[in-house]
mmCIF file with all atom_site columns, C-alpha atoms in Angstrom:
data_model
loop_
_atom_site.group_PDB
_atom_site.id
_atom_site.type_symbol
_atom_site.label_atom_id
_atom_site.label_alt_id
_atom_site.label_comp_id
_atom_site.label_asym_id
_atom_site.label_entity_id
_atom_site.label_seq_id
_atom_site.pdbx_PDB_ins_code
_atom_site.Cartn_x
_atom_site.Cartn_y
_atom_site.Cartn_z
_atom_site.occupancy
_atom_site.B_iso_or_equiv
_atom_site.pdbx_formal_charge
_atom_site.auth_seq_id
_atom_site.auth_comp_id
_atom_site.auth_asym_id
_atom_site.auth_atom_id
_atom_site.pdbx_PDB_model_num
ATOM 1   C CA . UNK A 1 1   ? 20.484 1.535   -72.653 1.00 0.00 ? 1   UNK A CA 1
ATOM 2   C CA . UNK A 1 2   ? 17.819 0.369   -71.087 1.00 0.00 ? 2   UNK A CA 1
ATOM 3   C CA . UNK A 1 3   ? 16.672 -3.415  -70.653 1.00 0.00 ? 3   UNK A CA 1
ATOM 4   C CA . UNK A 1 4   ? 13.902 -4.230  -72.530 1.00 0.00 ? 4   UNK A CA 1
ATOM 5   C CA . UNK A 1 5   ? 11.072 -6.169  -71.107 1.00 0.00 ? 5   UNK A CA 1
ATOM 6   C CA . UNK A 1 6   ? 9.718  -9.031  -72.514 1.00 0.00 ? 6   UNK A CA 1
ATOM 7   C CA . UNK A 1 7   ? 6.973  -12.013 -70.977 1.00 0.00 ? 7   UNK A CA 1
ATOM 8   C CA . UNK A 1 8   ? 7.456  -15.521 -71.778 1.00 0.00 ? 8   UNK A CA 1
ATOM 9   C CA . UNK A 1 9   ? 5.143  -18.190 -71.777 1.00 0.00 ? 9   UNK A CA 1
ATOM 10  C CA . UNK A 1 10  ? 6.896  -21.538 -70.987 1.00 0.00 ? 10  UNK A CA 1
ATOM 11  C CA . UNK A 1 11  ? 4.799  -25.241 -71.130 1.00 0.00 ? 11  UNK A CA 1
ATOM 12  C CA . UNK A 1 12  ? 6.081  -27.150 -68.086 1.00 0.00 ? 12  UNK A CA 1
ATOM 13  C CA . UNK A 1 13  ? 8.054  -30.450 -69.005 1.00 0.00 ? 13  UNK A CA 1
ATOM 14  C CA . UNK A 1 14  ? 8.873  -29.053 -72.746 1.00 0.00 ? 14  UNK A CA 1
ATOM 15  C CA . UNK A 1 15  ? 11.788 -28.098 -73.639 1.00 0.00 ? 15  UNK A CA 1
ATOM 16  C CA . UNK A 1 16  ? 11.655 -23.793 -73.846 1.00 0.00 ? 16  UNK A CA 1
ATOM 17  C CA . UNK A 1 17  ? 14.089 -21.855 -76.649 1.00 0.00 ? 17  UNK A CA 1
ATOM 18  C CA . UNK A 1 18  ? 14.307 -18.501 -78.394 1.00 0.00 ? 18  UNK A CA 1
ATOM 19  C CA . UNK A 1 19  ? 16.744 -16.626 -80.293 1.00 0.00 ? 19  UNK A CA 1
ATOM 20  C CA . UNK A 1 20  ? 17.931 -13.331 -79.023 1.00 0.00 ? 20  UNK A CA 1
ATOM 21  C CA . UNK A 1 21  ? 20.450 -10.597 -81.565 1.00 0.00 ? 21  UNK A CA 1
ATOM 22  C CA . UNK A 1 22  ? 22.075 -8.087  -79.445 1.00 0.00 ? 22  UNK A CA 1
ATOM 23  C CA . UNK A 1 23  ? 22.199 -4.518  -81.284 1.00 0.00 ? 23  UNK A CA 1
ATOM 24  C CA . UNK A 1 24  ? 22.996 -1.219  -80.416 1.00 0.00 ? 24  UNK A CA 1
ATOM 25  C CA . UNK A 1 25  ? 21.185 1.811   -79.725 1.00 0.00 ? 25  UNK A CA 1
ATOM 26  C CA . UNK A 1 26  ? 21.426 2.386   -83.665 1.00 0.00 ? 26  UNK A CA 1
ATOM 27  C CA . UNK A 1 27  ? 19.662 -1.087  -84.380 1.00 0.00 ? 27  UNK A CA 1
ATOM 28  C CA . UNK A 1 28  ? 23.328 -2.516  -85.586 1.00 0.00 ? 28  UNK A CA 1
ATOM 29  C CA . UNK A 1 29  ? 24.321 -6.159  -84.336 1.00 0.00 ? 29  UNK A CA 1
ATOM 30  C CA . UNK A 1 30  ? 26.870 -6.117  -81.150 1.00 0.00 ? 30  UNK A CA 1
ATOM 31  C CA . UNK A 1 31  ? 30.069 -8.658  -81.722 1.00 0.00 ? 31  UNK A CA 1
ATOM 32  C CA . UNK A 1 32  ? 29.517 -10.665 -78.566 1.00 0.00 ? 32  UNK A CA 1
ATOM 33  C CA . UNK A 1 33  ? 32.466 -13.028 -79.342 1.00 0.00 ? 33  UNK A CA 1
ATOM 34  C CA . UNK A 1 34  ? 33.767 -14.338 -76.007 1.00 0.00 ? 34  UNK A CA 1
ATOM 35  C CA . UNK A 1 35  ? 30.772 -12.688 -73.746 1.00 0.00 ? 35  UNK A CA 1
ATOM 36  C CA . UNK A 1 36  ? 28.650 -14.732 -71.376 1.00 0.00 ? 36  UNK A CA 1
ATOM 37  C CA . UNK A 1 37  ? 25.346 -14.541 -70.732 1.00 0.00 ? 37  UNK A CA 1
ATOM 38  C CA . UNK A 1 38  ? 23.449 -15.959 -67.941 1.00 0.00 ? 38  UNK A CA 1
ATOM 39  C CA . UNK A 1 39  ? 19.480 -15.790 -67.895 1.00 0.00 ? 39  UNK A CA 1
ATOM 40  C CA . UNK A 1 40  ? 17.554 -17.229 -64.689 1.00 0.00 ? 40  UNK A CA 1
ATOM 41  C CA . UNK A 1 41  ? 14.086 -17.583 -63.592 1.00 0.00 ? 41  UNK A CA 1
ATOM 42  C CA . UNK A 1 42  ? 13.373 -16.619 -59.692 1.00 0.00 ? 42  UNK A CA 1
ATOM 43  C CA . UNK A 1 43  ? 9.717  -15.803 -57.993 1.00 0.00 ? 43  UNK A CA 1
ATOM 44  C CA . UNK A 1 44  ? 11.844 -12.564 -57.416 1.00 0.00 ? 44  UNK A CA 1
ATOM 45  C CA . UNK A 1 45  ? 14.793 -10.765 -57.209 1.00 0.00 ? 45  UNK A CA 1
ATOM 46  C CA . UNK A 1 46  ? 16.937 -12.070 -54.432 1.00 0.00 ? 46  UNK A CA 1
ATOM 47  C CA . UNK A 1 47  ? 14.951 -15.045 -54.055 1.00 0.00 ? 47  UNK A CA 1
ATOM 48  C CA . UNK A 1 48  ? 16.384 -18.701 -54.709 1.00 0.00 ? 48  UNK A CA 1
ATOM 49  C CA . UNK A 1 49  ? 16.981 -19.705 -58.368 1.00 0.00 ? 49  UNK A CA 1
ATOM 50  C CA . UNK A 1 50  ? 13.838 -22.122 -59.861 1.00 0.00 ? 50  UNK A CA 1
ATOM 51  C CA . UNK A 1 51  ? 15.361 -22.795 -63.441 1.00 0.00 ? 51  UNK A CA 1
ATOM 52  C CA . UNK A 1 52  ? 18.388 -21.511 -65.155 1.00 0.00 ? 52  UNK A CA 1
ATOM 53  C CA . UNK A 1 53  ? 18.774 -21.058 -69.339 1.00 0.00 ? 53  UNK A CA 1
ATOM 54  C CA . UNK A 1 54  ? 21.669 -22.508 -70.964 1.00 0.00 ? 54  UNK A CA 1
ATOM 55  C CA . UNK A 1 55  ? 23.237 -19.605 -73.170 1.00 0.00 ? 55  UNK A CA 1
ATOM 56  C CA . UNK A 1 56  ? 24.879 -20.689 -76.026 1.00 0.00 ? 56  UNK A CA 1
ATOM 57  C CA . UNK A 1 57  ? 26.272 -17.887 -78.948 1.00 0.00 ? 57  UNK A CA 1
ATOM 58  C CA . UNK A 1 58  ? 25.418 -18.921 -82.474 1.00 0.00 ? 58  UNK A CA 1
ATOM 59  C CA . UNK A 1 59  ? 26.926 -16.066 -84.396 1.00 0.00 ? 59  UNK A CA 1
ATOM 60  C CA . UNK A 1 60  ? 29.060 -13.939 -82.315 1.00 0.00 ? 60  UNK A CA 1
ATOM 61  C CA . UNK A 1 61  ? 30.170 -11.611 -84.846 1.00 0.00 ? 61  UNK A CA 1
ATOM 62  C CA . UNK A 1 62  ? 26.391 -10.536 -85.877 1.00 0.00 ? 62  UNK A CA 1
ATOM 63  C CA . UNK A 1 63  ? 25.535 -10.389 -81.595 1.00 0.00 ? 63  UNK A CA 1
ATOM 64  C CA . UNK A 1 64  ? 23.196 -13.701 -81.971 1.00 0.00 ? 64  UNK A CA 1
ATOM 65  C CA . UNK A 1 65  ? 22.618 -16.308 -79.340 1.00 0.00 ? 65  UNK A CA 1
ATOM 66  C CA . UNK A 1 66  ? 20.249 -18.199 -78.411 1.00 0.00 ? 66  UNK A CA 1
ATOM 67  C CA . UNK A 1 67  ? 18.874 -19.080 -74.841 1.00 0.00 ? 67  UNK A CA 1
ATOM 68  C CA . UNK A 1 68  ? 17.424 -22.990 -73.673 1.00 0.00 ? 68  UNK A CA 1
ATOM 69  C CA . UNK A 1 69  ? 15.291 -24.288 -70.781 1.00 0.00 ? 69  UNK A CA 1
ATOM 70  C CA . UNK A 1 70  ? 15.806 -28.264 -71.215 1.00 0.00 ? 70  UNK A CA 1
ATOM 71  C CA . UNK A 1 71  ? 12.925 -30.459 -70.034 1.00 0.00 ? 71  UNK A CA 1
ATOM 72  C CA . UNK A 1 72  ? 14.470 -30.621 -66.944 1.00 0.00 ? 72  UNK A CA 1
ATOM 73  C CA . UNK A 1 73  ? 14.560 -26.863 -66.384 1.00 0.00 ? 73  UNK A CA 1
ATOM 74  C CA . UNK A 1 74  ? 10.834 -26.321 -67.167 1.00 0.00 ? 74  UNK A CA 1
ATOM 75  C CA . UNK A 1 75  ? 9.789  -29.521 -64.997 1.00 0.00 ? 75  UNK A CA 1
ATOM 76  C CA . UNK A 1 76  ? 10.762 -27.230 -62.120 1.00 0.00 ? 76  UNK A CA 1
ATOM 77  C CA . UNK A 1 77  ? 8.392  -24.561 -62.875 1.00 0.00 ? 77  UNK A CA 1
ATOM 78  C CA . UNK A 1 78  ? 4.903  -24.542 -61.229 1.00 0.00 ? 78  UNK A CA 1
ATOM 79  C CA . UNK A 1 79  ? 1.731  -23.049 -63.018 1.00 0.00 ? 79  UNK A CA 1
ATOM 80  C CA . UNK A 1 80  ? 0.307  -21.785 -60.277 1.00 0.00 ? 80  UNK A CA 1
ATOM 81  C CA . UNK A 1 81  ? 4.005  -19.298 -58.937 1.00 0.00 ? 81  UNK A CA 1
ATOM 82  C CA . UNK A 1 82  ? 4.366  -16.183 -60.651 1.00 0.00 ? 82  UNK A CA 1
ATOM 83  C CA . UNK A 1 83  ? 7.837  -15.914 -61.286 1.00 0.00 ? 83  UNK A CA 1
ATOM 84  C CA . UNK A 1 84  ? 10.385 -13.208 -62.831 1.00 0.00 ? 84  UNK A CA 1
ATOM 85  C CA . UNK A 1 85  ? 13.244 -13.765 -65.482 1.00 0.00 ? 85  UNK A CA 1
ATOM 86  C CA . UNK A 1 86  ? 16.135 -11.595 -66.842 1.00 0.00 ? 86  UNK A CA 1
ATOM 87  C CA . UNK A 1 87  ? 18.934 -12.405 -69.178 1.00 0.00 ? 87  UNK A CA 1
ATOM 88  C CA . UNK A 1 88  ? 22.547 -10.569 -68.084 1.00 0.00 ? 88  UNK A CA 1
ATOM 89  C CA . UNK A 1 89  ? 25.158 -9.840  -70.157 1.00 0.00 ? 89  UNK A CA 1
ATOM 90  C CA . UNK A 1 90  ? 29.029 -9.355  -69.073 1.00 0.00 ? 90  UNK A CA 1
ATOM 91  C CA . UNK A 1 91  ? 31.245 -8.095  -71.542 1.00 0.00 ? 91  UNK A CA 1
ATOM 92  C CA . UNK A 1 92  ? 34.947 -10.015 -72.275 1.00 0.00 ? 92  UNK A CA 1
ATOM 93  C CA . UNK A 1 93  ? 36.740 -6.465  -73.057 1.00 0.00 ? 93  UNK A CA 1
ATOM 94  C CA . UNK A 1 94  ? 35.382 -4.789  -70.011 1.00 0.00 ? 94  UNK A CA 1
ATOM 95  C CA . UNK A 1 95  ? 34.182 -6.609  -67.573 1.00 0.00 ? 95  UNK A CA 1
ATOM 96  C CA . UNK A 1 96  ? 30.524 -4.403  -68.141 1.00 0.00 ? 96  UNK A CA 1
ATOM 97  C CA . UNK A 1 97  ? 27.569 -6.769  -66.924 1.00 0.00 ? 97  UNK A CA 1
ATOM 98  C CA . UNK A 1 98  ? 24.039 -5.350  -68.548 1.00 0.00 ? 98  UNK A CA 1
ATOM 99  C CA . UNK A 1 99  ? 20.914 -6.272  -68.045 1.00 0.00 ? 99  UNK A CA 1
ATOM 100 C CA . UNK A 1 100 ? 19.869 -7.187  -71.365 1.00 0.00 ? 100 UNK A CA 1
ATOM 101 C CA . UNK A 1 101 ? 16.281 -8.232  -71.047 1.00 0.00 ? 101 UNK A CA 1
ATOM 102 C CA . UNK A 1 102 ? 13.892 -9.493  -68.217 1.00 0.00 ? 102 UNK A CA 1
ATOM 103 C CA . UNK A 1 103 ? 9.803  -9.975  -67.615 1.00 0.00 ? 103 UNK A CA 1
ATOM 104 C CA . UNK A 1 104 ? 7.233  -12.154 -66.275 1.00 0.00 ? 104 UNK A CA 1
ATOM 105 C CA . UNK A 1 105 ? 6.925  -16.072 -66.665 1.00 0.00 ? 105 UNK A CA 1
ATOM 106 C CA . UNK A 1 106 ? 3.619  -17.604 -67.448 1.00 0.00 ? 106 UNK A CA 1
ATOM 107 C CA . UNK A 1 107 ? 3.779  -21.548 -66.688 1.00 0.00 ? 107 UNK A CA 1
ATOM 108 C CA . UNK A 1 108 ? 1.807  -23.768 -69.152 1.00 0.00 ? 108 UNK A CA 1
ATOM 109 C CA . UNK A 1 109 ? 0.987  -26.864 -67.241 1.00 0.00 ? 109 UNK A CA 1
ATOM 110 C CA . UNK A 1 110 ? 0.663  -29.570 -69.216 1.00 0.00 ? 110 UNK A CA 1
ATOM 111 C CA . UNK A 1 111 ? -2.408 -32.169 -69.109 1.00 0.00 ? 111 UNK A CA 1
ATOM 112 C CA . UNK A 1 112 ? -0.291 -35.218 -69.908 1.00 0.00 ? 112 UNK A CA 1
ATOM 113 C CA . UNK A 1 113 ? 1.907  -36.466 -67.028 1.00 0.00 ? 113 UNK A CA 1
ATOM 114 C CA . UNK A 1 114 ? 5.723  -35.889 -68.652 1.00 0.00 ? 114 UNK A CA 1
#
């Protein structure tokens, strides 16, 4: 299957979250008990990591997770890059890694200093 794409909009120096359910072709939830998922934002592919999501499953046996940029993360961001993200998938059973889901980044900056 195919990764889907999807742009995010992220304000610099807020904390950044969304909820993601991994189904099937059919539309049915994936059990993602054990899998990892790693999500990154980059001006590019094979250029130096900017700002990484934390990952964290929330109901494994219905494929639900969702993904964080802390303060931190999004104070690393500048409004004026473009940059790229993707969210990759690797399977406990097999071993599979999938790209699950990637886009573009829009940076909010903030008018108050955080």
């Amino acid at each position: 299957m195919a990764a889907a794409k999807h742009n995010i909009i992220v304000s610099r120096g807020e904390d950044f979250s969304f909820t993601l359910t991994v189904q099937d072709s059919g539309g049915s939830p994936v059990d993602i008990t054990d899998d990892t998922f790693t999500a990154e934002i980059r001006r590019d592919g094979g250029k130096p990591l900017v700002a990484s999501f934390s990952c964290a499953i929330t109901d494994a046996g219905n494929g639900v997770l969702v993904a964080t940029l802390d303060q931190a993360e999004t104070l690393k961001l500048d409004g004026n890059v473009n940059y790229k993200w993707d969210m990759c998938r690797t399977e406990d059973v097999t071993s599979t890694t999938t790209r699950l889901i990637y886009g573009d980044v829009k940076v909010d900056n903030n008018i108050t200093d955080i």
